[in-house]
Amino acid sequence: HRPLNWDKLYEVQFTDLPPNATKAEMVAKYTLPKATKTAGLRELRLEDVDQALALFNRYQSRFDIVQKFTKEEFIHWFINDKNVVEQDKRVVFSYVVESEGKITDFFSFYSLPFTILNNSRYKDLGIGYLYYYASDADFKFEDRFDKEGTSLLKQRLSTLVQDACIIAAQNKMDVFNALSSQDNTLFLEDLKFGPGDGFLNF
């Protein structure tokens, strides 16, 4: 879990106040920048699908268990039709980074809010979940575990996922969740994700 709105999470008893810490300190710890950092970051569009899917497939090929999307499935899951889905009811949020006409990065997350019971101030808890992503940051290295390549990928994913957290917060999500799958372990600690008490199998 990565708190986006710590004060609300505390008030609805989603999180506790650590010993020897103040509420102000916790709010400051988890405060994010107001704007995203990545140049060329924008929402995924239909005309990006061929490039984004090729990037996604190449990136995912490093893993032993992967999801194979057809082009039609990729469009279905990741393209948001604003004419059909109201902005405040969106489920999947998908973004790409474009540099000189080339899609270099892709990330997505989805919204799954919870209903809050017995709270006079809040009725729901906005929860974002990191979904699929891809980056070409280490593609020039033949060895997937090359130290320099891993360092570059870590830096890139850290920036991208922080931007995802910022966008999630802008869309009224209060906490951002991620599993320990894909390359998530490269950035979870640095981006102030904390372990939950759940255990999931892929």
Coordinates of N, CA and C in Angstrom, one line a residue:
H1 N 0.8 -1.2 0.0 CA 0.0 0.0 0.0 C 0.9 1.3 0.0
R2 N 0.5 2.2 -0.8 CA 1.2 3.5 -0.8 C 0.2 4.6 -0.5
P3 N 0.2 5.1 0.7 CA -0.8 6.2 1.0 C -0.7 7.4 0.1
L4 N -1.9 7.8 -0.4 CA -2.0 9.1 -1.2 C -2.6 10.2 -0.4
N5 N -3.5 9.8 0.5 CA -4.3 10.7 1.4 C -4.2 10.1 2.8
W6 N -3.0 10.3 3.4 CA -2.8 9.6 4.7 C -3.8 10.0 5.8
D7 N -4.2 11.3 5.8 CA -5.1 11.8 6.9 C -6.5 11.0 6.8
K8 N -7.0 10.9 5.6 CA -8.2 10.2 5.4 C -8.1 8.7 5.8
L9 N -7.0 8.1 5.3 CA -6.8 6.7 5.7 C -6.7 6.4 7.2
Y10 N -6.2 7.4 7.9 CA -6.1 7.3 9.3 C -7.5 7.5 9.9
E11 N -8.2 8.4 9.4 CA -9.6 8.7 10.0 C -10.5 7.6 9.8
V12 N -10.4 6.8 8.7 CA -11.3 5.7 8.5 C -10.7 4.4 9.0
Q13 N -9.6 4.5 9.7 CA -9.0 3.3 10.4 C -8.4 2.3 9.4
F14 N -8.0 2.8 8.2 CA -7.3 2.0 7.2 C -5.8 1.8 7.6
T15 N -5.3 2.8 8.3 CA -3.9 2.8 8.8 C -3.8 3.3 10.2
D16 N -2.7 3.0 10.8 CA -2.5 3.4 12.2 C -1.4 4.5 12.3
L17 N -1.4 5.2 13.3 CA -0.3 6.2 13.6 C 0.9 5.5 14.2
P18 N 2.0 5.4 13.6 CA 3.2 4.7 14.1 C 3.6 5.3 15.5
P19 N 4.2 4.5 16.3 CA 4.7 5.0 17.6 C 5.7 6.1 17.4
N20 N 5.7 7.1 18.2 CA 6.6 8.3 18.2 C 6.5 9.1 16.9
A21 N 5.4 9.0 16.2 CA 5.2 9.8 15.0 C 3.9 10.7 15.2
T22 N 3.9 11.8 14.5 CA 2.8 12.7 14.6 C 2.0 12.6 13.3
K23 N 0.7 13.0 13.3 CA -0.1 13.0 12.1 C 0.6 13.9 11.1
A24 N 1.1 15.1 11.5 CA 1.7 16.0 10.5 C 2.9 15.4 9.8
E25 N 3.7 14.6 10.6 CA 4.8 14.0 10.0 C 4.4 12.9 9.0
M26 N 3.4 12.2 9.3 CA 2.9 11.2 8.3 C 2.4 11.8 7.1
V27 N 1.6 12.9 7.2 CA 1.1 13.6 6.0 C 2.2 14.1 5.2
A28 N 3.2 14.7 5.8 CA 4.4 15.2 5.1 C 5.2 14.1 4.4
K29 N 5.3 12.9 5.1 CA 6.0 11.8 4.5 C 5.4 11.3 3.2
Y30 N 4.1 11.3 3.1 CA 3.5 10.7 2.0 C 2.9 11.8 1.0
T31 N 3.2 13.1 1.2 CA 2.8 14.1 0.2 C 3.5 13.9 -1.1
L32 N 2.8 14.0 -2.2 CA 3.4 13.9 -3.5 C 3.5 15.2 -4.2
P33 N 4.3 15.4 -5.2 CA 4.3 16.6 -6.0 C 3.0 16.8 -6.6
K34 N 2.7 18.0 -7.0 CA 1.4 18.3 -7.6 C 1.3 17.9 -9.1
A35 N 2.4 17.9 -9.7 CA 2.5 17.6 -11.1 C 3.4 16.4 -11.4
T36 N 3.1 15.7 -12.5 CA 3.9 14.6 -13.0 C 5.3 15.1 -13.5
K37 N 6.3 14.2 -13.5 CA 7.6 14.6 -13.9 C 8.0 14.2 -15.3
T38 N 7.5 13.2 -15.8 CA 8.0 12.6 -17.1 C 7.6 13.4 -18.3
A39 N 8.6 13.8 -19.0 CA 8.3 14.6 -20.3 C 7.7 13.6 -21.3
G40 N 6.7 14.1 -22.0 CA 6.0 13.3 -23.0 C 4.9 12.4 -22.5
L41 N 4.6 12.5 -21.2 CA 3.6 11.6 -20.6 C 2.2 12.1 -21.0
R42 N 1.4 11.2 -21.5 CA 0.0 11.5 -21.9 C -0.8 10.2 -21.9
E43 N -2.1 10.4 -22.0 CA -3.0 9.2 -22.0 C -2.8 8.4 -23.3
L44 N -3.0 7.1 -23.1 CA -2.9 6.2 -24.3 C -4.1 6.4 -25.2
R45 N -3.8 6.5 -26.5 CA -4.8 6.7 -27.5 C -4.8 5.6 -28.5
L46 N -5.9 5.5 -29.3 CA -6.1 4.4 -30.2 C -4.9 4.2 -31.2
E47 N -4.4 5.4 -31.6 CA -3.4 5.3 -32.6 C -2.0 4.9 -32.0
D48 N -2.0 4.7 -30.7 CA -0.7 4.3 -30.0 C -0.7 2.8 -29.9
V49 N -1.8 2.1 -30.2 CA -1.9 0.7 -29.8 C -0.9 -0.2 -30.4
D50 N -0.6 -0.1 -31.6 CA 0.4 -1.0 -32.3 C 1.8 -0.8 -31.6
Q51 N 2.2 0.4 -31.4 CA 3.5 0.6 -30.7 C 3.5 0.2 -29.2
A52 N 2.4 0.5 -28.6 CA 2.3 0.2 -27.1 C 2.2 -1.3 -26.9
L53 N 1.5 -2.0 -27.7 CA 1.4 -3.5 -27.6 C 2.7 -4.2 -27.9
A54 N 3.4 -3.7 -28.9 CA 4.7 -4.2 -29.3 C 5.7 -4.0 -28.1
L55 N 5.7 -2.8 -27.5 CA 6.5 -2.5 -26.4 C 6.2 -3.4 -25.2
F56 N 4.9 -3.6 -24.9 CA 4.4 -4.4 -23.8 C 4.8 -5.8 -24.0
N57 N 4.6 -6.4 -25.2 CA 5.0 -7.8 -25.4 C 6.5 -8.0 -25.3
R58 N 7.3 -7.1 -25.8 CA 8.7 -7.3 -25.6 C 9.1 -7.2 -24.2
Y59 N 8.6 -6.3 -23.5 CA 8.9 -6.1 -22.0 C 8.5 -7.3 -21.2
Q60 N 7.3 -7.8 -21.5 CA 6.7 -8.9 -20.7 C 7.4 -10.2 -21.0
S61 N 8.1 -10.3 -22.1 CA 8.8 -11.6 -22.5 C 9.9 -12.0 -21.5
R62 N 10.3 -11.1 -20.7 CA 11.3 -11.4 -19.7 C 10.8 -12.2 -18.5
F63 N 9.5 -12.3 -18.4 CA 8.9 -13.0 -17.3 C 8.4 -14.4 -17.6
D64 N 8.3 -15.3 -16.7 CA 8.0 -16.7 -16.9 C 6.5 -16.9 -17.1
I65 N 5.7 -16.1 -16.5 CA 4.2 -16.1 -16.6 C 3.7 -14.8 -17.1
V66 N 3.1 -14.7 -18.3 CA 2.7 -13.4 -18.8 C 1.3 -13.5 -19.4
Q67 N 0.6 -12.4 -19.5 CA -0.7 -12.3 -20.1 C -0.5 -11.9 -21.6
K68 N -1.1 -12.7 -22.4 CA -1.0 -12.5 -23.9 C -2.3 -11.8 -24.3
F69 N -2.2 -10.6 -24.8 CA -3.3 -9.8 -25.3 C -3.3 -9.8 -26.8
T70 N -4.4 -10.0 -27.4 CA -4.6 -9.7 -28.8 C -4.7 -8.2 -28.9
K71 N -4.6 -7.7 -30.1 CA -4.8 -6.2 -30.3 C -6.2 -5.8 -29.8
E72 N -7.2 -6.6 -30.2 CA -8.5 -6.2 -29.8 C -8.7 -6.3 -28.2
E73 N -8.1 -7.2 -27.6 CA -8.1 -7.3 -26.1 C -7.4 -6.2 -25.5
F74 N -6.2 -5.8 -26.1 CA -5.5 -4.7 -25.5 C -6.3 -3.4 -25.6
I75 N -7.0 -3.2 -26.7 CA -7.8 -2.0 -26.9 C -9.0 -2.1 -25.8
H76 N -9.6 -3.2 -25.7 CA -10.7 -3.4 -24.8 C -10.3 -3.0 -23.3
W77 N -9.1 -3.5 -22.9 CA -8.7 -3.3 -21.5 C -8.1 -2.0 -21.2
F78 N -7.4 -1.4 -22.2 CA -6.6 -0.2 -21.9 C -7.0 1.1 -22.5
I79 N -7.9 1.1 -23.5 CA -8.3 2.3 -24.1 C -9.6 2.8 -23.4
N80 N -9.6 4.0 -22.9 CA -10.7 4.6 -22.3 C -11.6 5.4 -23.3
D81 N -12.8 4.9 -23.5 CA -13.7 5.7 -24.4 C -14.5 6.7 -23.6
K82 N -14.1 7.9 -23.7 CA -14.7 9.0 -22.9 C -16.1 9.3 -23.3
N83 N -16.6 8.8 -24.5 CA -17.9 9.0 -24.9 C -18.9 8.0 -24.1
V84 N -18.3 7.0 -23.6 CA -19.1 5.9 -23.0 C -18.9 6.0 -21.5
V85 N -17.7 6.1 -21.0 CA -17.4 6.1 -19.6 C -17.2 7.5 -19.1
E86 N -18.0 7.9 -18.1 CA -17.8 9.2 -17.5 C -16.5 9.2 -16.8
Q87 N -15.8 10.4 -16.8 CA -14.5 10.5 -16.2 C -14.4 10.1 -14.8
D88 N -15.4 10.4 -14.0 CA -15.4 10.0 -12.6 C -15.8 8.6 -12.3
K89 N -16.1 7.8 -13.4 CA -16.5 6.4 -13.3 C -15.5 5.5 -14.0
R90 N -14.4 6.1 -14.4 CA -13.4 5.3 -15.1 C -12.9 4.2 -14.2
V91 N -12.5 3.1 -14.9 CA -11.9 1.9 -14.1 C -10.4 1.8 -14.4
V92 N -10.1 1.8 -15.7 CA -8.7 1.6 -16.1 C -8.1 2.9 -16.6
F93 N -7.0 3.3 -16.1 CA -6.3 4.5 -16.6 C -5.0 4.1 -17.2
S94 N -4.8 4.5 -18.5 CA -3.6 4.0 -19.2 C -2.8 5.2 -19.8
Y95 N -1.5 5.2 -19.7 CA -0.7 6.3 -20.1 C 0.5 5.8 -20.9
V96 N 1.0 6.6 -21.8 CA 2.3 6.3 -22.5 C 3.2 7.5 -22.4
V97 N 4.5 7.2 -22.7 CA 5.4 8.3 -22.9 C 5.9 8.3 -24.3
E98 N 5.7 9.4 -25.0 CA 6.1 9.5 -26.4 C 7.3 10.5 -26.5
S99 N 8.3 10.0 -27.2 CA 9.5 10.8 -27.5 C 9.8 10.8 -29.0
E100 N 9.6 11.9 -29.7 CA 9.9 12.0 -31.1 C 9.1 11.0 -31.9
G101 N 7.9 10.8 -31.5 CA 7.0 9.9 -32.3 C 7.1 8.4 -31.8
K102 N 8.0 8.1 -30.9 CA 8.2 6.7 -30.5 C 7.6 6.6 -29.0
I103 N 6.9 5.5 -28.8 CA 6.3 5.2 -27.5 C 7.4 4.4 -26.8
T104 N 8.0 5.0 -25.7 CA 9.1 4.4 -25.0 C 8.6 3.8 -23.7
D105 N 7.5 4.1 -23.2 CA 7.0 3.6 -21.9 C 5.5 3.6 -21.9
F106 N 5.0 2.7 -21.1 CA 3.5 2.5 -20.9 C 3.2 2.1 -19.5
F107 N 2.2 2.6 -18.9 CA 1.8 2.1 -17.6 C 0.3 2.3 -17.5
S108 N -0.3 1.5 -16.6 CA -1.7 1.5 -16.3 C -2.0 1.2 -14.9
F109 N -3.1 1.6 -14.4 CA -3.6 1.3 -13.1 C -5.2 1.3 -13.2
Y110 N -5.8 0.6 -12.2 CA -7.2 0.6 -12.2 C -7.8 1.0 -10.9
S111 N -9.0 1.5 -10.9 CA -9.7 2.0 -9.7 C -10.7 1.0 -9.2
L112 N -10.6 0.7 -7.9 CA -11.6 -0.2 -7.3 C -11.9 0.3 -5.9
P113 N -12.9 1.3 -5.8 CA -13.2 1.9 -4.5 C -13.9 1.0 -3.6
F114 N -13.7 1.2 -2.3 CA -14.5 0.5 -1.3 C -15.5 1.4 -0.6
T115 N -16.6 0.9 -0.2 CA -17.6 1.6 0.6 C -17.2 1.7 2.1
I116 N -17.2 2.8 2.7 CA -16.9 3.0 4.1 C -18.2 3.0 4.9
L117 N -18.2 2.2 5.9 CA -19.4 2.1 6.8 C -19.2 2.9 8.1
N118 N -20.2 3.4 8.6 CA -20.2 4.0 10.0 C -19.2 5.1 10.1
N119 N -19.1 6.0 9.1 CA -18.3 7.2 9.1 C -19.1 8.3 8.6
S120 N -19.3 9.3 9.4 CA -20.1 10.5 9.1 C -19.5 11.4 8.0
R121 N -18.2 11.3 7.9 CA -17.5 12.2 6.9 C -17.3 11.6 5.6
Y122 N -16.9 10.3 5.6 CA -16.5 9.7 4.3 C -17.4 8.5 4.0
K123 N -17.8 8.4 2.7 CA -18.6 7.3 2.3 C -17.9 6.3 1.4
D124 N -16.8 6.6 0.9 CA -16.0 5.7 0.1 C -14.5 5.9 0.2
L125 N -13.8 4.9 -0.1 CA -12.3 5.0 -0.1 C -11.8 4.7 -1.5
G126 N -11.1 5.6 -2.1 CA -10.6 5.5 -3.4 C -9.3 4.7 -3.4
I127 N -9.3 3.5 -4.1 CA -8.2 2.7 -4.2 C -7.7 2.4 -5.6
G128 N -6.4 2.7 -5.9 CA -5.9 2.4 -7.2 C -4.9 1.2 -7.1
Y129 N -4.9 0.5 -8.2 CA -4.1 -0.7 -8.2 C -3.2 -0.6 -9.5
L130 N -1.9 -0.7 -9.3 CA -1.0 -0.8 -10.4 C -1.3 -2.0 -11.2
Y131 N -1.4 -1.8 -12.6 CA -1.8 -2.9 -13.5 C -0.6 -3.3 -14.3
Y132 N -0.6 -3.2 -15.6 CA 0.5 -3.5 -16.4 C 1.3 -2.3 -16.8
Y133 N 2.6 -2.5 -17.1 CA 3.5 -1.5 -17.6 C 4.6 -2.1 -18.4
A134 N 5.3 -1.2 -19.1 CA 6.4 -1.6 -19.9 C 7.3 -0.4 -20.1
S135 N 8.6 -0.7 -20.3 CA 9.6 0.4 -20.6 C 10.7 -0.2 -21.4
D136 N 11.3 0.7 -22.3 CA 12.4 0.2 -23.1 C 13.7 0.7 -22.4
A137 N 13.7 1.0 -21.1 CA 14.9 1.6 -20.5 C 16.1 0.7 -20.5
D138 N 15.9 -0.6 -20.5 CA 17.0 -1.5 -20.5 C 17.1 -2.4 -21.7
F139 N 16.4 -2.0 -22.8 CA 16.3 -2.9 -24.0 C 17.7 -3.0 -24.7
K140 N 18.6 -2.1 -24.5 CA 19.9 -2.1 -25.2 C 20.8 -3.1 -24.6
F141 N 20.4 -3.7 -23.5 CA 21.3 -4.7 -22.8 C 20.8 -6.1 -23.1
E142 N 21.7 -6.9 -23.6 CA 21.3 -8.3 -23.9 C 20.9 -9.1 -22.6
D143 N 21.7 -8.9 -21.6 CA 21.4 -9.6 -20.3 C 20.4 -8.8 -19.5
R144 N 19.3 -9.4 -19.3 CA 18.2 -8.7 -18.5 C 18.7 -8.3 -17.1
F145 N 19.6 -9.0 -16.6 CA 20.1 -8.7 -15.2 C 21.4 -7.9 -15.2
D146 N 21.7 -7.2 -16.3 CA 22.9 -6.4 -16.4 C 22.7 -5.3 -15.3
K147 N 23.8 -5.0 -14.5 CA 23.6 -4.0 -13.4 C 23.3 -2.6 -13.9
E148 N 23.9 -2.2 -15.0 CA 23.6 -0.9 -15.5 C 22.2 -0.8 -16.0
G149 N 21.8 -1.9 -16.7 CA 20.4 -1.9 -17.3 C 19.4 -1.9 -16.2
T150 N 19.7 -2.7 -15.1 CA 18.7 -2.7 -14.0 C 18.6 -1.4 -13.3
S151 N 19.8 -0.7 -13.2 CA 19.8 0.6 -12.6 C 19.0 1.6 -13.4
L152 N 19.1 1.6 -14.7 CA 18.4 2.5 -15.6 C 16.9 2.2 -15.5
L153 N 16.6 0.9 -15.5 CA 15.1 0.5 -15.4 C 14.5 0.9 -14.1
K154 N 15.3 0.7 -13.0 CA 14.8 1.1 -11.7 C 14.5 2.6 -11.6
Q155 N 15.4 3.4 -12.2 CA 15.2 4.9 -12.2 C 13.9 5.2 -13.0
R156 N 13.8 4.6 -14.1 CA 12.7 4.9 -15.0 C 11.3 4.4 -14.4
L157 N 11.3 3.2 -13.9 CA 10.0 2.7 -13.3 C 9.7 3.5 -12.1
S158 N 10.7 3.9 -11.3 CA 10.4 4.8 -10.1 C 9.7 6.1 -10.5
T159 N 10.2 6.7 -11.5 CA 9.6 8.0 -12.0 C 8.2 7.7 -12.6
L160 N 8.0 6.7 -13.4 CA 6.7 6.4 -14.0 C 5.7 6.0 -12.9
V161 N 6.1 5.2 -11.9 CA 5.1 4.8 -10.9 C 4.8 6.0 -10.0
Q162 N 5.7 6.8 -9.7 CA 5.4 8.0 -8.9 C 4.4 8.9 -9.7
D163 N 4.6 9.0 -11.0 CA 3.7 9.8 -11.8 C 2.3 9.1 -11.8
A164 N 2.2 7.8 -11.8 CA 1.0 7.1 -11.7 C 0.3 7.4 -10.3
C165 N 1.1 7.4 -9.3 CA 0.5 7.8 -8.0 C -0.1 9.2 -8.0
I166 N 0.6 10.1 -8.6 CA 0.2 11.5 -8.7 C -1.2 11.6 -9.4
I167 N -1.2 10.9 -10.6 CA -2.5 10.9 -11.4 C -3.6 10.2 -10.6
A168 N -3.3 9.2 -9.9 CA -4.3 8.5 -9.1 C -4.8 9.4 -8.0
A169 N -3.9 10.2 -7.4 CA -4.4 11.1 -6.3 C -5.2 12.2 -6.9
Q170 N -4.9 12.7 -8.1 CA -5.7 13.7 -8.8 C -7.1 13.2 -9.2
N171 N -7.2 11.9 -9.3 CA -8.5 11.3 -9.6 C -9.2 10.7 -8.3
K172 N -8.8 11.3 -7.2 CA -9.5 11.1 -5.9 C -9.3 9.7 -5.3
M173 N -8.2 9.1 -5.6 CA -7.8 7.8 -5.0 C -7.0 8.1 -3.8
D174 N -7.2 7.4 -2.7 CA -6.6 7.6 -1.4 C -5.4 6.8 -1.1
V175 N -5.3 5.6 -1.7 CA -4.2 4.7 -1.5 C -3.9 4.0 -2.9
F176 N -2.7 3.7 -3.1 CA -2.3 3.0 -4.4 C -1.6 1.7 -4.0
N177 N -2.1 0.6 -4.6 CA -1.6 -0.7 -4.2 C -0.8 -1.3 -5.4
A178 N 0.1 -2.1 -5.0 CA 0.9 -2.9 -6.0 C 1.3 -4.2 -5.4
L179 N 1.5 -5.2 -6.3 CA 2.0 -6.5 -5.8 C 3.5 -6.6 -5.9
S180 N 4.0 -7.7 -5.6 CA 5.5 -7.9 -5.7 C 5.8 -8.6 -7.0
S181 N 4.9 -8.5 -8.0 CA 5.2 -9.2 -9.3 C 5.8 -8.2 -10.3
Q182 N 6.0 -8.7 -11.5 CA 6.7 -7.9 -12.6 C 8.1 -7.4 -12.0
D183 N 8.4 -6.2 -12.3 CA 9.7 -5.6 -11.7 C 9.4 -4.7 -10.6
N184 N 8.3 -4.9 -9.9 CA 7.8 -4.0 -8.8 C 8.8 -3.9 -7.7
T185 N 9.6 -4.9 -7.4 CA 10.5 -4.8 -6.2 C 11.6 -3.8 -6.5
L186 N 11.8 -3.4 -7.7 CA 12.8 -2.3 -8.0 C 12.4 -1.0 -7.4
F187 N 11.1 -0.7 -7.2 CA 10.7 0.6 -6.8 C 9.8 0.7 -5.5
L188 N 9.3 -0.4 -5.1 CA 8.3 -0.4 -4.0 C 8.8 0.4 -2.8
E189 N 10.0 0.0 -2.3 CA 10.5 0.6 -1.1 C 10.8 2.1 -1.3
D190 N 11.5 2.4 -2.4 CA 11.8 3.8 -2.6 C 10.6 4.7 -2.7
L191 N 9.5 4.2 -3.2 CA 8.3 5.0 -3.4 C 7.4 5.0 -2.2
K192 N 7.9 4.4 -1.1 CA 7.2 4.4 0.2 C 5.9 3.5 0.2
F193 N 6.0 2.4 -0.5 CA 5.0 1.4 -0.4 C 5.2 0.6 0.8
G194 N 4.2 0.2 1.6 CA 4.3 -0.6 2.7 C 3.7 -1.9 2.5
P195 N 4.1 -3.0 3.2 CA 3.5 -4.3 3.0 C 2.1 -4.4 3.6
G196 N 1.2 -5.1 2.9 CA -0.1 -5.3 3.5 C -0.1 -6.7 4.2
D197 N -1.3 -7.1 4.5 CA -1.5 -8.4 5.2 C -2.1 -9.4 4.4
G198 N -2.2 -9.2 3.1 CA -2.8 -10.1 2.2 C -1.7 -10.9 1.5
F199 N -2.1 -12.1 1.0 CA -1.2 -13.0 0.2 C -1.9 -13.5 -1.0
L200 N -1.4 -13.1 -2.2 CA -2.1 -13.5 -3.5 C -1.2 -14.3 -4.3
N201 N -1.8 -15.3 -5.0 CA -1.1 -16.0 -6.1 C -1.4 -15.5 -7.4
F202 N -0.5 -15.4 -8.3 CA -0.7 -14.9 -9.7 C -1.7 -15.9 -10.4

